[in-house]
Coordinates of C-alpha atoms in Angstrom, one line a residue:
X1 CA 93.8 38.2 -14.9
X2 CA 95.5 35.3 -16.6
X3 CA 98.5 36.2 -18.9
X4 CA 96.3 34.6 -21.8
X5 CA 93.1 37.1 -21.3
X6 CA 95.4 40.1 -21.3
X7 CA 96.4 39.2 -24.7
X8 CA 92.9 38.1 -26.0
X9 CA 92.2 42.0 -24.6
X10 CA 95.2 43.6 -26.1
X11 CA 94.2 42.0 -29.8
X12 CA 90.9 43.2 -29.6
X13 CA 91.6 46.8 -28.5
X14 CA 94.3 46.9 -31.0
X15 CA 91.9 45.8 -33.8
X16 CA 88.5 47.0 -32.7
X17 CA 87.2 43.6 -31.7
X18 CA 85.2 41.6 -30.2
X19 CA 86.1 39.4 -27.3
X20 CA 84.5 36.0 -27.2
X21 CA 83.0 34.9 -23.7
X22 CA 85.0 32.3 -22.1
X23 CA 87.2 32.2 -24.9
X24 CA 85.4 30.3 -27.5
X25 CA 83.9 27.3 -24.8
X26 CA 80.7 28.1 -26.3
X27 CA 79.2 26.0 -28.5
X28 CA 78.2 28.2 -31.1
X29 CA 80.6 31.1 -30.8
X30 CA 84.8 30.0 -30.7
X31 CA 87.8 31.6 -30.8
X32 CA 89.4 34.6 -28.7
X33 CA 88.4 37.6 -30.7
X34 CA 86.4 38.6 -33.8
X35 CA 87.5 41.8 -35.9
X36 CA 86.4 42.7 -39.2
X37 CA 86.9 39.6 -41.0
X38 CA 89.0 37.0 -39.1
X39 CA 88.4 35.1 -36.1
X40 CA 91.9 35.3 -34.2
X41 CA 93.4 32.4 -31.6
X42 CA 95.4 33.9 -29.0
X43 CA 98.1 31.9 -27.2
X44 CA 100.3 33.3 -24.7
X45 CA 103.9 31.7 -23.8
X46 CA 106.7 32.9 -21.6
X47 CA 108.8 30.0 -23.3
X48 CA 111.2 30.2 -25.6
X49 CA 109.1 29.0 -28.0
X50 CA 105.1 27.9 -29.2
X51 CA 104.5 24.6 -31.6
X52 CA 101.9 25.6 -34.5
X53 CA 100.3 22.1 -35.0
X54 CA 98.1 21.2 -37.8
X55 CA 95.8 20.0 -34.9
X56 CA 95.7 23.6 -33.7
X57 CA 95.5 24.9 -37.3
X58 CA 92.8 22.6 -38.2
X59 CA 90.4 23.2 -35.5
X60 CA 90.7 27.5 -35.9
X61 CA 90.3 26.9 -39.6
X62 CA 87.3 24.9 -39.5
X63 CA 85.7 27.2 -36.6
X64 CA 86.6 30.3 -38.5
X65 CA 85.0 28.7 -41.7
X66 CA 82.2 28.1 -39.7
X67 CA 81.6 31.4 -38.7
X68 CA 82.4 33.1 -42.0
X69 CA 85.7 34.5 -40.9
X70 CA 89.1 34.0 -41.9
X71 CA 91.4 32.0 -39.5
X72 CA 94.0 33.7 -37.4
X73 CA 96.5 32.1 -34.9
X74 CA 98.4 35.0 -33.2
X75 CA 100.5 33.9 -30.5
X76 CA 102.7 36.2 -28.3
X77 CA 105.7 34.0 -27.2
X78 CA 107.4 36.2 -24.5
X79 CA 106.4 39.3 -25.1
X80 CA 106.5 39.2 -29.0
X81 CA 103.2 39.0 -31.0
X82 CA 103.3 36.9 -34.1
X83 CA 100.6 36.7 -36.5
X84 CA 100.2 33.4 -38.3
X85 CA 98.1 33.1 -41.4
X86 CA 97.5 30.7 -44.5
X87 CA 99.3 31.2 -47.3
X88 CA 96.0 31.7 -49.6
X89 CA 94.9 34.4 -47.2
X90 CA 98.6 35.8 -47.5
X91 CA 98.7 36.0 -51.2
X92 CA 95.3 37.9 -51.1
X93 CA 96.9 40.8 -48.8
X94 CA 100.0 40.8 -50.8
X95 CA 97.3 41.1 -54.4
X96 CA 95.8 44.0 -52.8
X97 CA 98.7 46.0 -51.3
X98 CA 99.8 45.3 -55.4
X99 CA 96.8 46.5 -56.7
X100 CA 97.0 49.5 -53.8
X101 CA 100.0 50.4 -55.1
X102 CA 99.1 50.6 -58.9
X103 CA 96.6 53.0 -57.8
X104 CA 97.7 55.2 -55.6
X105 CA 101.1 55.5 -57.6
X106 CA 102.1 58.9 -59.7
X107 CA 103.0 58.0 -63.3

């Protein structure tokens, strides 16, 4: 197994999800891995480091668009998984963990 598909298969078991066929060579169905609602980009690296370029970010977030989902690009550089997001997407999560909080908080 390539060091790539071992991650694609460790992000979907962590997250429940859906492994896309030939990683996302299909016409009609891109991106490594579907789970609720993102589509996620798995790169693997054992360099010291992995270049996030707006060609890269472009072409998820126009494929994730495309299928409804939101865009995630989670590479694993070495052994670490990151998890990289847009900032709209970001300020969403952080709005709800807010609102989560208000909630679930004892006056």
């Amino acid at each position: 197994m390539k060091p790539g598909q071992d991650h694609e298969k460790q992000i979907k078991k962590r997250y429940n999800g859906y492994r896309v066929p030939g990683s996302g060579n299909l016409p009609n169905l891109k991106g490594d891995v579907y789970f609720e609602d993102y589509m996620v980009e798995g790169k693997d690296t054992d360099a010291k480091s992995f270049s996030v370029t707006l060609a890269i970010w472009n072409k998820l977030e126009r494929e994730a668009y495309m299928a409804g989902k939101m865009p995630l690009l989670m590479p694993r550089i070495q052994g670490k998984c990151l998890v990289v997001m847009d900032e709209h997407l970001f300020q969403e999560l952080e709005e709800a963990r807010k609102r989560y909080k208000e909630l679930t908080s004892s006056d």
